[in-house]
Coordinates of C-alpha atoms in Angstrom, one line a residue:
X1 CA 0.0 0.0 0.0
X2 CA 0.8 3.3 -1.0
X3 CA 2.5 5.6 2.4
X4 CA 1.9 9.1 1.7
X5 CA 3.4 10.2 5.1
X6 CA 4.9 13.7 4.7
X7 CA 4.0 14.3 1.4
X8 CA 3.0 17.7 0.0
X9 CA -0.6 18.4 -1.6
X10 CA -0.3 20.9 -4.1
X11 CA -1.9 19.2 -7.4
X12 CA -3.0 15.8 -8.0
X13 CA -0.7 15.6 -11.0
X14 CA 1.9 14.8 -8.3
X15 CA -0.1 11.5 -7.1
X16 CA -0.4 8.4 -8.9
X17 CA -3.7 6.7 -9.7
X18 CA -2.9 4.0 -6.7
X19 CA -2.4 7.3 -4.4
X20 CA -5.6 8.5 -5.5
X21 CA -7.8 5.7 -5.0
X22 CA -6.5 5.0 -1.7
X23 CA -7.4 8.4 -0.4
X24 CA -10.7 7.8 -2.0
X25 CA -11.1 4.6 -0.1
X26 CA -10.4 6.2 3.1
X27 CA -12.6 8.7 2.6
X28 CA -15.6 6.2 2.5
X29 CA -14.2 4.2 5.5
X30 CA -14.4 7.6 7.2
X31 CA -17.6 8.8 6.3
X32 CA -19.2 5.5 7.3
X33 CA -17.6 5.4 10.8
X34 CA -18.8 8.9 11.1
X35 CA -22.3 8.0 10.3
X36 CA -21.8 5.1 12.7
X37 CA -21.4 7.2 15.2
X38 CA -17.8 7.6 15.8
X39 CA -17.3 11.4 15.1
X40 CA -13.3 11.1 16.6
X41 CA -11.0 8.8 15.1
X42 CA -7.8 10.4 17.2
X43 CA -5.0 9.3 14.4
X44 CA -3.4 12.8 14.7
X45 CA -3.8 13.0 18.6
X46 CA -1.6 16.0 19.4
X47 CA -0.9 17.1 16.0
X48 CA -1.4 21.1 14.9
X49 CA -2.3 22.3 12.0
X50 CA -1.3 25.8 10.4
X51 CA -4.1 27.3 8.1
X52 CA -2.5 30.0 6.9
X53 CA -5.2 32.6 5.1
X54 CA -4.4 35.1 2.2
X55 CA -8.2 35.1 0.8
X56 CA -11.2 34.5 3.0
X57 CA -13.3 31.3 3.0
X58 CA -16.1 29.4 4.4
X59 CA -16.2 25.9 3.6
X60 CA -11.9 25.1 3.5
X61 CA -11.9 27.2 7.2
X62 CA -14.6 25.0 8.7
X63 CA -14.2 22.0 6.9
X64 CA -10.5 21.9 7.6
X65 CA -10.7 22.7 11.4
X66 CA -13.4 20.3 11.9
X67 CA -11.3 17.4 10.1
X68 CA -9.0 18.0 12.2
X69 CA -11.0 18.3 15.7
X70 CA -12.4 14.9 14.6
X71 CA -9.0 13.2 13.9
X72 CA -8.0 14.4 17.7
X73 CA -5.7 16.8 16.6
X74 CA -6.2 21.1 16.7
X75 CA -6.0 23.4 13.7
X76 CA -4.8 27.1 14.0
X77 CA -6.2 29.9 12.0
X78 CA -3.7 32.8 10.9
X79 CA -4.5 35.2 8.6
X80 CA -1.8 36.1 6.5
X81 CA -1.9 40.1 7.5
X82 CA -2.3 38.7 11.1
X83 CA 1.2 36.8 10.3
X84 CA 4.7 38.7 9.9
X85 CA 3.9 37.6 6.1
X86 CA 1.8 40.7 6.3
X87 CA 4.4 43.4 6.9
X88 CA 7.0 41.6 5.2
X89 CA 8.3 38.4 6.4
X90 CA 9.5 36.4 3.6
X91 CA 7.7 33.0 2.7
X92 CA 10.9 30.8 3.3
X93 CA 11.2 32.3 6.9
X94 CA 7.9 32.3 7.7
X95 CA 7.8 28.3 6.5
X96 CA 11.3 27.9 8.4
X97 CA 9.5 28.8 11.7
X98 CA 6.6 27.2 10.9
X99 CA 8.4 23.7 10.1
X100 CA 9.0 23.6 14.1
X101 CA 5.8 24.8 15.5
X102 CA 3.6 22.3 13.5
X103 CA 2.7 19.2 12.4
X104 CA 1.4 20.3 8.5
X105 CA 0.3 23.5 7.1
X106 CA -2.7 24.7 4.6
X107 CA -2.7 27.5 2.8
X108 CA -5.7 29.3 0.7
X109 CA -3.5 32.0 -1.6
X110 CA -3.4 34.3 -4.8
X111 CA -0.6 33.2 -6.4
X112 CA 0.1 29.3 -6.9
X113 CA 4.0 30.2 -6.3
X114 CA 3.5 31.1 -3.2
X115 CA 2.8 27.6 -2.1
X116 CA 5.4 26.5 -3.8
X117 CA 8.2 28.5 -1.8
X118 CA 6.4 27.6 1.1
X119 CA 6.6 24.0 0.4
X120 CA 10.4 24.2 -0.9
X121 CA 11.0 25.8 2.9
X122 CA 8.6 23.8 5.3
X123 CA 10.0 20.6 6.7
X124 CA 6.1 19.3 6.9
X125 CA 3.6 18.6 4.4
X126 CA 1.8 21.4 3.2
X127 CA -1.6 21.2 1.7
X128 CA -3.1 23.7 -1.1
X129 CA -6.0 24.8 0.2
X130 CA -6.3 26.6 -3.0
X131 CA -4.4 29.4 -5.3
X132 CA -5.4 30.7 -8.6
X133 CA -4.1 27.9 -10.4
X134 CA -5.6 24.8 -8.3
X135 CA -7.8 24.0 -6.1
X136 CA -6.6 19.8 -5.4
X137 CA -8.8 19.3 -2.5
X138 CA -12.1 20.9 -4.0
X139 CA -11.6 18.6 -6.7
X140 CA -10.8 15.3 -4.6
X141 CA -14.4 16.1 -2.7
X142 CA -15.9 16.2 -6.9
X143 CA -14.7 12.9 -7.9
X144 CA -15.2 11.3 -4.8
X145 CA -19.2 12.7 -5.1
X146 CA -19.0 11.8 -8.7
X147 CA -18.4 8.1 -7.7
X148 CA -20.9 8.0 -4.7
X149 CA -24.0 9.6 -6.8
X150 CA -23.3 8.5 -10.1
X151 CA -20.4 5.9 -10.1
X152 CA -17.2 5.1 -12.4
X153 CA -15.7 8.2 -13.8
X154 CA -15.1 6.7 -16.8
X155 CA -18.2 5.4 -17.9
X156 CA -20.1 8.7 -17.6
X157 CA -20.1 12.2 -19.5
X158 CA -19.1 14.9 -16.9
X159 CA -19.3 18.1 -18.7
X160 CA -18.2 21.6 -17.6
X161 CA -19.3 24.9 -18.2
X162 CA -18.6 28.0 -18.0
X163 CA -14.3 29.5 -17.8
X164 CA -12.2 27.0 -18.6
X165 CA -9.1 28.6 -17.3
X166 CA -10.6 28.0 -13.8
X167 CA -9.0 26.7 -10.6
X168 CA -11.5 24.2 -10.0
X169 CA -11.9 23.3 -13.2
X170 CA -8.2 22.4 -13.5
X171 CA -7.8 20.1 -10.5
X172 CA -11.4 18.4 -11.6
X173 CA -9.6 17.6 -15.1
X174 CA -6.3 16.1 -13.5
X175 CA -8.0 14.2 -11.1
X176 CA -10.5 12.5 -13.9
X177 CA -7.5 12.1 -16.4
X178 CA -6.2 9.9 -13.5
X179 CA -8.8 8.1 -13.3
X180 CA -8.6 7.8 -16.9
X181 CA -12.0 9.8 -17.5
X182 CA -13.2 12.0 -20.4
X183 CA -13.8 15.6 -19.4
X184 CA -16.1 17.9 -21.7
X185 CA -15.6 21.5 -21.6
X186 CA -17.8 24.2 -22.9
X187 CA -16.1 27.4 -22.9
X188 CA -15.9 30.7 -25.2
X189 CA -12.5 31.2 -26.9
X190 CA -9.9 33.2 -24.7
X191 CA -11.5 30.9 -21.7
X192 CA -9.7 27.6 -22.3
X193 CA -7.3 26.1 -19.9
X194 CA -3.7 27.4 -18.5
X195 CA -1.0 25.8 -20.5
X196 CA 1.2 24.1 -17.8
X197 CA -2.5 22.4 -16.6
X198 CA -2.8 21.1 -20.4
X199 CA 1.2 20.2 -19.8
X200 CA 0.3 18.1 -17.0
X201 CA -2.9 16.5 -18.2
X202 CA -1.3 15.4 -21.3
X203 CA 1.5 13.4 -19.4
X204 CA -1.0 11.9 -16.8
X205 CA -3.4 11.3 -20.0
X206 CA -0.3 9.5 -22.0
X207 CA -0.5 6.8 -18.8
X208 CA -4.3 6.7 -18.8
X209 CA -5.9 7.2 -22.0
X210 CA -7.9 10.0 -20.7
X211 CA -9.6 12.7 -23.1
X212 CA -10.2 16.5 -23.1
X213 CA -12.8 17.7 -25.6
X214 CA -13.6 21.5 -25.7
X215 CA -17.1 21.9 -27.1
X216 CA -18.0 25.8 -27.6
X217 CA -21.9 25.5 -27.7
X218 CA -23.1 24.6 -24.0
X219 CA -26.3 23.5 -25.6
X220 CA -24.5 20.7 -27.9
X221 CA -21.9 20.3 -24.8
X222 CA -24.4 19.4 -22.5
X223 CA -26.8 16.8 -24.4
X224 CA -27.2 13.9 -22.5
X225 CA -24.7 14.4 -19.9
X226 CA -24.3 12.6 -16.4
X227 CA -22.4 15.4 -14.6
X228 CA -23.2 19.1 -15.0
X229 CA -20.3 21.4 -13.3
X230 CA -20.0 25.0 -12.8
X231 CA -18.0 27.4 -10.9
X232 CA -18.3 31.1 -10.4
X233 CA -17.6 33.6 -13.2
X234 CA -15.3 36.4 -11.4
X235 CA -13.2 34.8 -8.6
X236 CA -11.5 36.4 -6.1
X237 CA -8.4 39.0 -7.7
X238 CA -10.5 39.0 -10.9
X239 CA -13.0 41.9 -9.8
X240 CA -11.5 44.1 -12.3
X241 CA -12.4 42.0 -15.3
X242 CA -15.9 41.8 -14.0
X243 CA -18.0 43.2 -16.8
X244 CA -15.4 41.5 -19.7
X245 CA -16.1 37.9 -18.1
X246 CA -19.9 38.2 -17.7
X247 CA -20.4 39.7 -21.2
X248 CA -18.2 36.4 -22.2
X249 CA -20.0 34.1 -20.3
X250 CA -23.3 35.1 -20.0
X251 CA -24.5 32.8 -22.4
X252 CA -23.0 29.7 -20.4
X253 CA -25.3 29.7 -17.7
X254 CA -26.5 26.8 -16.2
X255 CA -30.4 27.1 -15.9
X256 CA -33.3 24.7 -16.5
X257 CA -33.5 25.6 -20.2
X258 CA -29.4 24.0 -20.0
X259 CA -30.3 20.6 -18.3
X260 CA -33.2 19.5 -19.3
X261 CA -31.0 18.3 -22.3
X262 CA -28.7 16.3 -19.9
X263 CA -29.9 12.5 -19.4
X264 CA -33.2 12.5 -17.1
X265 CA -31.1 11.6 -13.6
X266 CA -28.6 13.8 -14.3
X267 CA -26.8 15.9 -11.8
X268 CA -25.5 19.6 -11.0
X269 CA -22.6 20.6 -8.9
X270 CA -20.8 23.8 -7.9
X271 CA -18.0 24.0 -5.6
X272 CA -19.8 26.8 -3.9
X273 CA -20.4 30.1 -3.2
X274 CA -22.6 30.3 -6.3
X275 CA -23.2 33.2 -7.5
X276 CA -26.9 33.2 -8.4
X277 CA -28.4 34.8 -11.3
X278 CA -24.9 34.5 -13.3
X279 CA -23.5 31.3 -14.0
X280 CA -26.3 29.2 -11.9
X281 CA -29.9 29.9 -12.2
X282 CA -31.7 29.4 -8.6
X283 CA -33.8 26.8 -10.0
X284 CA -31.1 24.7 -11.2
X285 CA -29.0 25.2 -8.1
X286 CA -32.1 24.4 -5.6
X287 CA -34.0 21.9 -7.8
X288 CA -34.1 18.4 -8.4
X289 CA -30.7 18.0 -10.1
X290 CA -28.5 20.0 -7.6
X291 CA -25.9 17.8 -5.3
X292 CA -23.7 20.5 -4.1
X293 CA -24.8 19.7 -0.4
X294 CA -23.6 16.4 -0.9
X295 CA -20.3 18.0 -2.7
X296 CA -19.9 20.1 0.1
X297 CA -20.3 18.0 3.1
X298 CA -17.3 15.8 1.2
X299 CA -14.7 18.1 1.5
X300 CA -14.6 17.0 5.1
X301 CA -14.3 13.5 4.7
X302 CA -11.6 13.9 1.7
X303 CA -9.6 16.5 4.1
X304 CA -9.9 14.2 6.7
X305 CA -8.5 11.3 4.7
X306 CA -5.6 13.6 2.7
X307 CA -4.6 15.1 6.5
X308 CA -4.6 11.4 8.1
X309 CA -2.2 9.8 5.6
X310 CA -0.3 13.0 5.2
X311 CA 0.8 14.4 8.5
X312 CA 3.2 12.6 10.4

């Protein structure tokens, strides 16, 4: 069996399909023991965990300290303006200091490179909690709802609509290319997917026989589709290309209109928070399709599973 002790979590492109699956696997065995009743499984008695903070956040804050409450351990918030970060500390010191204080840290950033200096300096795993580039764990929580609502990856069409070049969207891709899954995307030009994500996706897919296919019409995307994904138009450090992005992607909104051309027990999903009205129509998000409860209870039972095998 795959030992992931002290391993970083900055993209699934860095784990191997065995890797994944056993995370996946432990996430189940933990969400039925918490069901079961046992809400502490106390693998990580006595181990702290730093959540460092550059943007705010609802579900990765609560879903993280909870994990780690329930795993017997304690997780700290700091705020990165509440750190010396803020006034100028650099990264490598900052991850230096932190490598003897704690047991793993989590950070929720702007800039993917920031993680990575932190993880080149800190002795202890560090987990990406997101950055504009990825978001690993967001994704992990996907596939593993995927699986439990709908079932193997790769014998359903998962489509995704709306920017292309998003964080979610990127980690979603890697983690179904290594499942060896075919990913739909329904994007307008200038909205596809960073380069060094396609870099990565094409060597995972070169193992796995996975497949991207960018289809520009949401309406021809979407016809008879298991999976219907979106994520939020204008995320956080984007504010100034607001009014560009929803002119762009105004016509990819996923309303009722939109799935009633996926497959009758089709599904929606959104990472969450959803901004209604834009790229989710409320009746789509509250109706009969919508999982993203489900999707976002998950996060705590994947975090729970990634921080067990990870921390020592």
């Amino acid at each position: 069996m795959a030992c992931l002790k002290g391993r970083d979590f900055l993209t699934l492109a860095d784990y191997s399909l065995e890797e994944i699956r056993l995370l996946l696997d432990t996430t189940r065995e933990l969400k039925i023991r918490y069901y079961s009743g046992e809400r502490v499984v106390p693998v990580l008695q006595g181990r702290v965990l730093a959540m460092i903070f550059e943007k705010p956040s609802t579900r990765t804050r609560i879903s993280f300290e909870v994990a780690m409450k329930q795993l017997g351990g304690y997780a700290m918030y700091l705020g990165w303006r509440d750190l010396q970060l803020g006034r100028g500390e650099t990264i490598a010191d900052t991850a230096r200091v932190l490598s003897r204080y704690v047991d793993g840290v989590m950070a929720r950033v702007y800039e993917h490179s920031k993680l990575e200096e932190l993880a080149e300096y800190c002795d202890k795993p560090v987990i990406n909690g997101l950055s504009d580039l990825l978001h690993p764990c967001q994704a992990l929580a996907d596939i593993y709802t995927i699986i439990e609502k709908k079932g193997d990856p790769r014998r359903l069409k998962i489509v995704f609509i709306g920017d292309g070049g998003d964080n979610v969207f990127h980690s979603l891709l890697l983690g179904l290319a290594l499942l060896g899954a075919k990913t739909i995307l329904s994007s307008p030009k200038g909205y596809d997917p960073h380069p060094r994500v396609i870099e990565w996706f094409n060597d995972i897919s070169s193992r796995t026989s996975a497949e991207l296919e960018i289809i520009r019409d949401p309406f021809e995307a979407v016809k008879g589709a298991d999976v219907v994904y979106t994520d939020v138009w204008v995320s956080m450090g984007q504010e100034s290309e607001r009014e560009r992005r929803l002119k762009d992607l105004r016509p990819y909104q996923v309303n009722r209109e939109l799935m009633e051309l996926a497959k009758p027990d089709a599904v929606f999903m959104h990472c969450l928070p959803a901004h209604r009205g834009e790229e989710v129509a409320d009746e789509v998000i509250d109706g009969r399709w919508s999982i993203v409860w489900d999707q976002a209870e998950n996060r705590l039972h994947v975090q729970k599973a990634i921080l067990a095998h990870l921390i020592l």
